[in-house]
GROMACS .gro file of C-alpha atoms in nm:
model
  401
    1MET     CA    1   8.245   1.906  -4.145
    2PRO     CA    2   8.112   2.066  -4.462
    3THR     CA    3   8.247   2.412  -4.510
    4LYS     CA    4   8.015   2.540  -4.780
    5PRO     CA    5   7.676   2.690  -4.677
    6ALA     CA    6   7.368   2.480  -4.737
    7ASP     CA    7   7.169   2.553  -5.057
    8LEU     CA    8   6.803   2.506  -4.962
    9SER     CA    9   6.668   2.736  -5.237
   10ASN     CA   10   6.331   2.660  -5.386
   11SER     CA   11   6.277   2.367  -5.146
   12ILE     CA   12   6.050   2.217  -4.882
   13VAL     CA   13   6.272   2.126  -4.592
   14PHE     CA   14   6.174   1.847  -4.358
   15LEU     CA   15   6.362   1.961  -4.044
   16ARG     CA   16   6.419   1.711  -3.760
   17VAL     CA   17   6.501   1.896  -3.442
   18ASP     CA   18   6.475   1.814  -3.069
   19MET     CA   19   6.232   2.047  -2.886
   20ASN     CA   20   6.168   1.801  -2.615
   21SER     CA   21   6.171   2.006  -2.287
   22PRO     CA   22   6.118   1.965  -1.915
   23MET     CA   23   5.770   2.078  -1.808
   24ASP     CA   24   5.588   2.094  -1.476
   25PRO     CA   25   5.258   1.907  -1.416
   26SER     CA   26   5.057   2.208  -1.520
   27GLY     CA   27   5.228   2.206  -1.875
   28LYS     CA   28   5.451   2.509  -1.806
   29PHE     CA   29   5.805   2.492  -1.942
   30LEU     CA   30   6.079   2.465  -1.688
   31ASP     CA   31   6.340   2.537  -1.965
   32GLU     CA   32   6.272   2.663  -2.317
   33HIS     CA   33   6.627   2.629  -2.447
   34ARG     CA   34   6.552   2.336  -2.682
   35VAL     CA   35   6.253   2.509  -2.827
   36ILE     CA   36   6.455   2.822  -2.894
   37ASP     CA   37   6.718   2.592  -3.056
   38GLY     CA   38   6.432   2.471  -3.282
   39VAL     CA   39   6.336   2.824  -3.363
   40ASN     CA   40   6.695   2.907  -3.461
   41ALA     CA   41   6.706   2.590  -3.678
   42ILE     CA   42   6.394   2.714  -3.865
   43LYS     CA   43   6.564   3.054  -3.905
   44TRP     CA   44   6.878   2.880  -4.050
   45CYS     CA   45   6.654   2.708  -4.301
   46PHE     CA   46   6.508   3.032  -4.422
   47SER     CA   47   6.840   3.210  -4.417
   48ASN     CA   48   6.952   2.941  -4.672
   49ASP     CA   49   6.652   3.022  -4.892
   50ALA     CA   50   6.408   2.737  -4.802
   51ASP     CA   51   6.054   2.803  -4.928
   52VAL     CA   52   5.858   2.602  -4.654
   53VAL     CA   53   5.988   2.425  -4.335
   54VAL     CA   54   5.818   2.116  -4.201
   55VAL     CA   55   5.926   2.067  -3.837
   56ILE     CA   56   5.955   1.724  -3.685
   57SER     CA   57   6.011   1.680  -3.318
   58HIS     CA   58   5.894   1.499  -3.010
   59GLN     CA   59   5.797   1.563  -2.645
   60GLY     CA   60   5.836   1.330  -2.356
   61ARG     CA   61   5.814   0.953  -2.365
   62LYS     CA   62   5.436   0.908  -2.382
   63LYS     CA   63   5.231   0.901  -2.707
   64GLU     CA   64   4.972   1.150  -2.578
   65GLU     CA   65   5.224   1.428  -2.493
   66THR     CA   66   5.180   1.712  -2.736
   67LEU     CA   67   5.394   1.991  -2.909
   68LYS     CA   68   5.117   2.243  -2.887
   69PRO     CA   69   5.292   2.449  -2.614
   70HIS     CA   70   5.594   2.453  -2.841
   71PHE     CA   71   5.389   2.565  -3.128
   72LYS     CA   72   5.287   2.876  -2.926
   73ILE     CA   73   5.650   2.981  -2.891
   74VAL     CA   74   5.729   2.912  -3.252
   75ASN     CA   75   5.422   3.117  -3.349
   76LYS     CA   76   5.551   3.405  -3.150
   77HIS     CA   77   5.873   3.400  -3.344
   78PHE     CA   78   5.705   3.367  -3.674
   79PRO     CA   79   5.371   3.539  -3.640
   80ASN     CA   80   5.118   3.442  -3.899
   81ARG     CA   81   5.356   3.203  -4.066
   82ALA     CA   82   5.323   2.884  -3.868
   83LYS     CA   83   5.056   2.617  -3.859
   84PHE     CA   84   5.015   2.311  -3.641
   85ILE     CA   85   4.949   1.979  -3.803
   86ASP     CA   86   4.762   1.736  -3.589
   87ASN     CA   87   4.755   1.444  -3.832
   88ILE     CA   88   5.050   1.350  -4.057
   89SER     CA   89   4.811   1.247  -4.327
   90ASP     CA   90   4.714   1.602  -4.370
   91LEU     CA   91   5.074   1.716  -4.426
   92PRO     CA   92   5.109   1.680  -4.803
   93LYS     CA   93   4.801   1.889  -4.893
   94GLU     CA   94   4.900   2.152  -4.633
   95ALA     CA   95   5.252   2.168  -4.781
   96GLU     CA   96   5.099   2.209  -5.123
   97ALA     CA   97   4.880   2.500  -5.001
   98ALA     CA   98   5.157   2.665  -4.795
   99LYS     CA   99   5.281   3.008  -4.900
  100LYS     CA  100   5.651   3.084  -4.922
  101ASP     CA  101   5.816   3.126  -4.578
  102SER     CA  102   5.558   2.911  -4.414
  103ILE     CA  103   5.617   2.674  -4.129
  104LEU     CA  104   5.425   2.340  -4.065
  105LEU     CA  105   5.487   2.196  -3.724
  106LEU     CA  106   5.395   1.831  -3.694
  107GLU     CA  107   5.238   1.687  -3.375
  108ASN     CA  108   5.472   1.483  -3.149
  109ILE     CA  109   5.640   1.233  -3.391
  110ARG     CA  110   5.634   0.975  -3.103
  111SER     CA  111   5.260   0.963  -3.120
  112LEU     CA  112   5.326   0.740  -3.413
  113ASP     CA  113   5.412   0.381  -3.318
  114GLN     CA  114   5.627   0.357  -3.624
  115GLU     CA  115   5.867   0.617  -3.488
  116LYS     CA  116   6.010   0.350  -3.246
  117LYS     CA  117   5.917   0.041  -3.431
  118TYR     CA  118   5.939  -0.008  -3.807
  119ASP     CA  119   6.047  -0.287  -4.032
  120ASP     CA  120   6.014  -0.126  -4.376
  121VAL     CA  121   6.076   0.255  -4.395
  122THR     CA  122   5.877   0.273  -4.718
  123LYS     CA  123   5.569   0.154  -4.555
  124THR     CA  124   5.563   0.423  -4.282
  125ALA     CA  125   5.332   0.726  -4.261
  126LEU     CA  126   5.622   0.956  -4.242
  127TYR     CA  127   5.791   0.825  -4.552
  128ASN     CA  128   5.459   0.834  -4.735
  129ALA     CA  129   5.402   1.196  -4.626
  130PHE     CA  130   5.738   1.291  -4.754
  131LYS     CA  131   5.699   1.123  -5.089
  132GLU     CA  132   5.342   1.258  -5.135
  133THR     CA  133   5.450   1.612  -5.048
  134GLU     CA  134   5.716   1.577  -5.319
  135LYS     CA  135   5.455   1.455  -5.570
  136LEU     CA  136   5.190   1.715  -5.496
  137THR     CA  137   5.426   2.014  -5.477
  138GLY     CA  138   5.665   1.924  -5.749
  139LYS     CA  139   5.928   2.084  -5.544
  140ARG     CA  140   6.279   1.984  -5.441
  141ILE     CA  141   6.245   1.817  -5.097
  142ILE     CA  142   6.529   1.811  -4.848
  143TYR     CA  143   6.574   1.641  -4.527
  144ALA     CA  144   6.774   1.849  -4.264
  145LYS     CA  145   6.896   1.717  -3.922
  146ASP     CA  146   6.958   1.951  -3.626
  147ASP     CA  147   6.898   1.680  -3.372
  148LEU     CA  148   7.228   1.565  -3.206
  149SER     CA  149   7.047   1.507  -2.880
  150VAL     CA  150   6.859   1.208  -3.023
  151CYS     CA  151   7.122   1.086  -3.274
  152HIS     CA  152   7.218   0.797  -3.037
  153ARG     CA  153   6.879   0.644  -3.135
  154LYS     CA  154   6.774   0.467  -3.445
  155ASP     CA  155   6.421   0.613  -3.447
  156LEU     CA  156   6.254   0.654  -3.788
  157SER     CA  157   6.281   1.030  -3.808
  158VAL     CA  158   6.641   1.020  -3.671
  159TYR     CA  159   6.793   0.736  -3.860
  160GLY     CA  160   6.559   0.516  -4.068
  161LEU     CA  161   6.401   0.783  -4.291
  162PRO     CA  162   6.712   0.987  -4.364
  163MET     CA  163   6.915   0.662  -4.443
  164GLN     CA  164   6.637   0.561  -4.679
  165LEU     CA  165   6.616   0.909  -4.845
  166LYS     CA  166   6.991   0.916  -4.885
  167SER     CA  167   6.983   0.578  -5.066
  168GLU     CA  168   6.721   0.719  -5.300
  169GLY     CA  169   6.945   1.024  -5.388
  170HIS     CA  170   6.766   1.278  -5.166
  171GLU     CA  171   6.972   1.542  -5.001
  172VAL     CA  172   7.019   1.499  -4.627
  173VAL     CA  173   7.194   1.793  -4.470
  174ALA     CA  174   7.324   1.897  -4.123
  175GLY     CA  175   7.182   2.200  -3.972
  176GLN     CA  176   7.402   2.462  -3.796
  177LEU     CA  177   7.321   2.356  -3.440
  178LEU     CA  178   7.441   2.000  -3.515
  179ARG     CA  179   7.761   2.138  -3.664
  180ASN     CA  180   7.819   2.351  -3.363
  181GLU     CA  181   7.765   2.061  -3.143
  182LEU     CA  182   8.022   1.860  -3.321
  183ASP     CA  183   8.265   2.141  -3.260
  184ARG     CA  184   8.188   2.129  -2.893
  185VAL     CA  185   8.254   1.751  -2.895
  186LYS     CA  186   8.597   1.824  -3.049
  187ILE     CA  187   8.680   2.081  -2.782
  188THR     CA  188   8.559   1.854  -2.503
  189LYS     CA  189   8.776   1.558  -2.633
  190GLU     CA  190   9.078   1.791  -2.613
  191LYS     CA  191   8.991   1.885  -2.259
  192ILE     CA  192   8.921   1.538  -2.122
  193SER     CA  193   9.228   1.382  -2.291
  194HIS     CA  194   9.442   1.503  -2.001
  195GLY     CA  195   9.381   1.601  -1.642
  196ASN     CA  196   9.104   1.477  -1.412
  197VAL     CA  197   8.757   1.412  -1.533
  198ILE     CA  198   8.457   1.415  -1.288
  199CYS     CA  199   8.116   1.312  -1.418
  200LEU     CA  200   7.802   1.398  -1.232
  201TRP     CA  201   7.543   1.161  -1.375
  202GLY     CA  202   7.177   1.110  -1.270
  203GLY     CA  203   6.844   1.046  -1.448
  204GLY     CA  204   6.646   0.732  -1.514
  205LYS     CA  205   6.722   0.625  -1.876
  206PHE     CA  206   6.916   0.322  -1.764
  207GLU     CA  207   6.971   0.174  -2.111
  208ASP     CA  208   7.157   0.490  -2.213
  209TYR     CA  209   7.394   0.481  -1.918
  210LEU     CA  210   7.449   0.110  -1.914
  211HIS     CA  211   7.542   0.139  -2.289
  212LEU     CA  212   7.785   0.419  -2.200
  213PHE     CA  213   7.976   0.329  -1.875
  214GLU     CA  214   8.230   0.076  -2.009
  215PRO     CA  215   8.329   0.253  -2.331
  216PHE     CA  216   8.348   0.587  -2.161
  217LEU     CA  217   8.555   0.468  -1.858
  218THR     CA  218   8.773   0.242  -2.071
  219LYS     CA  219   8.855   0.522  -2.314
  220TYR     CA  220   8.907   0.792  -2.044
  221LYS     CA  221   9.096   0.623  -1.764
  222ASN     CA  222   9.125   0.966  -1.586
  223ALA     CA  223   8.752   0.980  -1.533
  224ILE     CA  224   8.531   0.903  -1.227
  225VAL     CA  225   8.149   0.906  -1.204
  226LEU     CA  226   7.956   1.046  -0.913
  227THR     CA  227   7.603   0.909  -0.938
  228ALA     CA  228   7.269   1.046  -0.815
  229GLY     CA  229   6.894   0.998  -0.862
  230PRO     CA  230   6.759   0.673  -1.020
  231LEU     CA  231   7.103   0.590  -1.177
  232ALA     CA  232   7.253   0.586  -0.823
  233LEU     CA  233   6.977   0.353  -0.707
  234LEU     CA  234   7.052   0.110  -0.997
  235MET     CA  235   7.420   0.100  -0.922
  236SER     CA  236   7.344   0.074  -0.541
  237LYS     CA  237   7.118  -0.228  -0.615
  238ALA     CA  238   7.387  -0.380  -0.828
  239SER     CA  239   7.622  -0.346  -0.536
  240GLY     CA  240   7.381  -0.548  -0.311
  241LYS     CA  241   7.211  -0.264  -0.131
  242ASP     CA  242   6.840  -0.267  -0.040
  243ILE     CA  243   6.669   0.024  -0.233
  244GLY     CA  244   6.318  -0.050  -0.090
  245GLU     CA  245   6.017   0.062  -0.285
  246ASN     CA  246   6.234   0.262  -0.523
  247GLU     CA  247   6.296  -0.076  -0.695
  248LYS     CA  248   5.948  -0.095  -0.816
  249MET     CA  249   5.900   0.281  -0.864
  250PHE     CA  250   6.188   0.303  -1.110
  251ASN     CA  251   6.167  -0.056  -1.241
  252ILE     CA  252   6.510  -0.151  -1.110
  253ASN     CA  253   6.520  -0.531  -1.164
  254GLY     CA  254   6.614  -0.815  -1.395
  255ASP     CA  255   6.843  -0.742  -1.686
  256VAL     CA  256   6.937  -0.384  -1.598
  257VAL     CA  257   7.055  -0.493  -1.250
  258GLU     CA  258   7.259  -0.782  -1.396
  259ARG     CA  259   7.426  -0.551  -1.649
  260ALA     CA  260   7.492  -0.283  -1.381
  261ASN     CA  261   7.642  -0.545  -1.156
  262LYS     CA  262   7.894  -0.640  -1.419
  263ILE     CA  263   7.981  -0.282  -1.460
  264MET     CA  264   8.023  -0.227  -1.085
  265GLU     CA  265   8.246  -0.534  -1.055
  266LYS     CA  266   8.477  -0.393  -1.317
  267TYR     CA  267   8.463  -0.027  -1.246
  268GLY     CA  268   8.317   0.007  -0.891
  269ASN     CA  269   8.614   0.197  -0.776
  270ARG     CA  270   8.549   0.470  -1.018
  271ILE     CA  271   8.166   0.483  -0.990
  272LEU     CA  272   8.058   0.642  -0.663
  273VAL     CA  273   7.707   0.597  -0.517
  274PRO     CA  274   7.556   0.812  -0.243
  275LYS     CA  275   7.608   0.732   0.125
  276ASP     CA  276   7.270   0.879   0.217
  277PHE     CA  277   6.950   1.007   0.078
  278TYR     CA  278   6.646   1.215   0.182
  279VAL     CA  279   6.333   1.007   0.121
  280GLU     CA  280   5.953   1.072   0.139
  281ASN     CA  281   5.741   0.829   0.327
  282SER     CA  282   5.446   0.812   0.561
  283ASN     CA  283   5.651   1.008   0.816
  284GLY     CA  284   5.710   1.290   0.569
  285LYS     CA  285   6.069   1.373   0.468
  286GLU     CA  286   6.338   1.159   0.630
  287LEU     CA  287   6.715   1.125   0.612
  288VAL     CA  288   6.831   0.769   0.570
  289ASP     CA  289   7.144   0.581   0.483
  290ASN     CA  290   7.183   0.407   0.143
  291GLY     CA  291   7.078   0.049   0.188
  292ASN     CA  292   6.787   0.148   0.429
  293LEU     CA  293   6.565   0.340   0.189
  294ASN     CA  294   6.219   0.328   0.360
  295GLY     CA  295   6.076   0.575   0.111
  296LEU     CA  296   6.115   0.727  -0.232
  297ILE     CA  297   6.432   0.922  -0.279
  298VAL     CA  298   6.409   1.309  -0.340
  299ASP     CA  299   6.765   1.428  -0.276
  300ILE     CA  300   7.118   1.320  -0.172
  301GLY     CA  301   7.195   1.352   0.197
  302PRO     CA  302   7.459   1.547   0.386
  303LYS     CA  303   7.717   1.257   0.389
  304THR     CA  304   7.700   1.241   0.021
  305VAL     CA  305   7.724   1.612  -0.026
  306ARG     CA  306   8.041   1.618   0.187
  307LEU     CA  307   8.187   1.330  -0.012
  308TYR     CA  308   8.108   1.479  -0.342
  309LYS     CA  309   8.219   1.830  -0.253
  310SER     CA  310   8.549   1.698  -0.123
  311ILE     CA  311   8.626   1.511  -0.444
  312VAL     CA  312   8.537   1.825  -0.652
  313ALA     CA  313   8.746   2.049  -0.421
  314LYS     CA  314   9.058   1.827  -0.412
  315ASN     CA  315   9.080   1.779  -0.789
  316LYS     CA  316   9.134   2.141  -0.908
  317HIS     CA  317   9.145   2.220  -1.280
  318SER     CA  318   8.926   1.924  -1.356
  319THR     CA  319   8.687   1.888  -1.651
  320ILE     CA  320   8.341   1.828  -1.497
  321ILE     CA  321   8.065   1.685  -1.710
  322GLY     CA  322   7.716   1.736  -1.576
  323ASN     CA  323   7.427   1.516  -1.695
  324GLY     CA  324   7.105   1.476  -1.493
  325PRO     CA  325   6.991   1.601  -1.155
  326LEU     CA  326   7.122   1.520  -0.807
  327GLY     CA  327   6.774   1.537  -0.661
  328GLU     CA  328   6.418   1.647  -0.724
  329TYR     CA  329   6.540   1.988  -0.821
  330GLU     CA  330   6.206   2.121  -0.934
  331LYS     CA  331   6.108   2.160  -0.571
  332LEU     CA  332   6.335   2.382  -0.387
  333PRO     CA  333   6.351   2.193  -0.065
  334ASN     CA  334   6.478   1.888  -0.253
  335ALA     CA  335   6.741   2.090  -0.440
  336LYS     CA  336   6.969   2.138  -0.148
  337GLY     CA  337   7.216   1.868  -0.238
  338THR     CA  338   7.224   1.991  -0.600
  339ILE     CA  339   7.289   2.358  -0.481
  340GLN     CA  340   7.563   2.258  -0.245
  341VAL     CA  341   7.751   2.034  -0.481
  342TYR     CA  342   7.725   2.261  -0.783
  343THR     CA  343   7.826   2.562  -0.575
  344GLU     CA  344   8.155   2.379  -0.516
  345VAL     CA  345   8.176   2.278  -0.889
  346PHE     CA  346   8.139   2.642  -1.003
  347SER     CA  347   8.371   2.787  -0.725
  348PRO     CA  348   8.626   3.014  -0.903
  349LEU     CA  349   8.885   2.891  -0.655
  350ARG     CA  350   8.868   2.531  -0.819
  351LYS     CA  351   8.915   2.656  -1.176
  352HIS     CA  352   8.714   2.365  -1.321
  353PHE     CA  353   8.608   2.352  -1.686
  354VAL     CA  354   8.227   2.271  -1.656
  355ILE     CA  355   8.037   2.121  -1.948
  356GLY     CA  356   7.665   2.114  -1.936
  357GLY     CA  357   7.549   1.793  -2.101
  358GLY     CA  358   7.180   1.815  -2.184
  359GLY     CA  359   6.825   1.907  -2.084
  360ASP     CA  360   6.786   1.863  -1.704
  361PHE     CA  361   7.145   1.972  -1.627
  362ASN     CA  362   7.099   2.291  -1.825
  363THR     CA  363   6.764   2.360  -1.663
  364MET     CA  364   6.916   2.320  -1.320
  365MET     CA  365   7.194   2.546  -1.398
  366ASP     CA  366   6.958   2.822  -1.518
  367ILE     CA  367   6.744   2.791  -1.215
  368LEU     CA  368   7.054   2.815  -0.987
  369GLY     CA  369   7.214   3.087  -1.185
  370PHE     CA  370   7.525   2.892  -1.273
  371VAL     CA  371   7.691   2.932  -1.619
  372PRO     CA  372   7.882   2.634  -1.757
  373ASN     CA  373   8.199   2.701  -1.961
  374MET     CA  374   8.035   2.509  -2.243
  375ARG     CA  375   7.674   2.405  -2.291
  376SER     CA  376   7.557   2.116  -2.504
  377SER     CA  377   7.202   2.029  -2.594
  378GLY     CA  378   7.312   1.679  -2.667
  379GLY     CA  379   7.259   1.492  -2.334
  380LYS     CA  380   7.331   1.124  -2.372
  381ALA     CA  381   7.414   1.156  -2.733
  382PHE     CA  382   7.688   1.408  -2.653
  383LEU     CA  383   7.840   1.158  -2.402
  384GLU     CA  384   7.807   0.872  -2.651
  385LEU     CA  385   7.985   1.074  -2.921
  386LEU     CA  386   8.274   1.119  -2.673
  387ALA     CA  387   8.284   0.751  -2.602
  388PHE     CA  388   8.222   0.604  -2.953
  389GLY     CA  389   8.323   0.875  -3.193
  390THR     CA  390   7.999   0.835  -3.403
  391LEU     CA  391   7.629   0.793  -3.364
  392PRO     CA  392   7.358   0.623  -3.581
  393GLY     CA  393   7.189   0.946  -3.641
  394LEU     CA  394   7.499   1.097  -3.801
  395GLU     CA  395   7.533   0.818  -4.056
  396PRO     CA  396   7.302   0.969  -4.317
  397LEU     CA  397   7.513   1.290  -4.321
  398GLU     CA  398   7.844   1.338  -4.508
  399LEU     CA  399   8.035   1.507  -4.243
  400ARG     CA  400   8.407   1.557  -4.270
  401ARG     CA  401   8.541   1.529  -3.923
   0.00000   0.00000   0.00000
């Protein structure tokens, strides 16, 4: 990685961060870690003499989700210095009018269709805003990336724009958080290159996991995966089990099932699925065996808890990588499986090295009061970096690794 400090003097910095955070239905943050990471990235820019910082981030998967709650936190840390920009077309003039040490926070970048789908970077609103800002202000414009957690994607703000800017001779630099994350990856690789590796994976971003299973399990032959949540349903379906109405709820059909089936055929002895679940149906909450899921899953059942705990207990001194919840942890009655399994994971008697891999895992651990040996904000990107050694979003950066 670069050893010299960044020189951002007399510049406007377009800063791509990931402030995407879990929130409850009322819009209250369940975890503010990523917003604070964004705040720290802004501070890093100013500590390296940036004049103005334009913050680019996203929230959730839907276009209508907003960064206005995040702005409130940014505003608390930088009182009277931050402004929220609803429309990207307003950005160049706002940047021209901005005083030194100002912050401009753009609305959810995923509200723009071009963030996910673009053919020509130079015809996108984000590129035009960058170039127009350069023209109006006459200042040096730098693109900074502190966004490891989305670097596994080829989104416009993550990959397309910085690659285009680099080709034009603009500076594209790595922020301090991203550099720190790459150090964590290096430490993790050392840890998992020997000894047992136990992965606790859940969540519903199937494409990310299906992309990851084979390279990860091929590279780390000492690793097993204990699945939960929607991911466990997918792997169960691929193993021939009936997952009931969960199939429609989580869109578990077609191509993803075929791909999961091939993975289970090859690695099924190293990918474990729950034996039972708690489900919610017309009878209320009910305990059922996997394959007889007459309801929507909300937690793993006691047979699964015993199985997963026994694996964790027997394999002392393991490296444990947590990514995704074991149940609907936001509701305490549905967090029992998570509490029981992770109590075993964090038992001092087992002497495990626990790595927190991303958003929901880190939120769970904070709620439960557990402290991982190492915490990454990277999520799936962190795991992919372990498996592949590089990511699309790192390509625009000149990192000596």
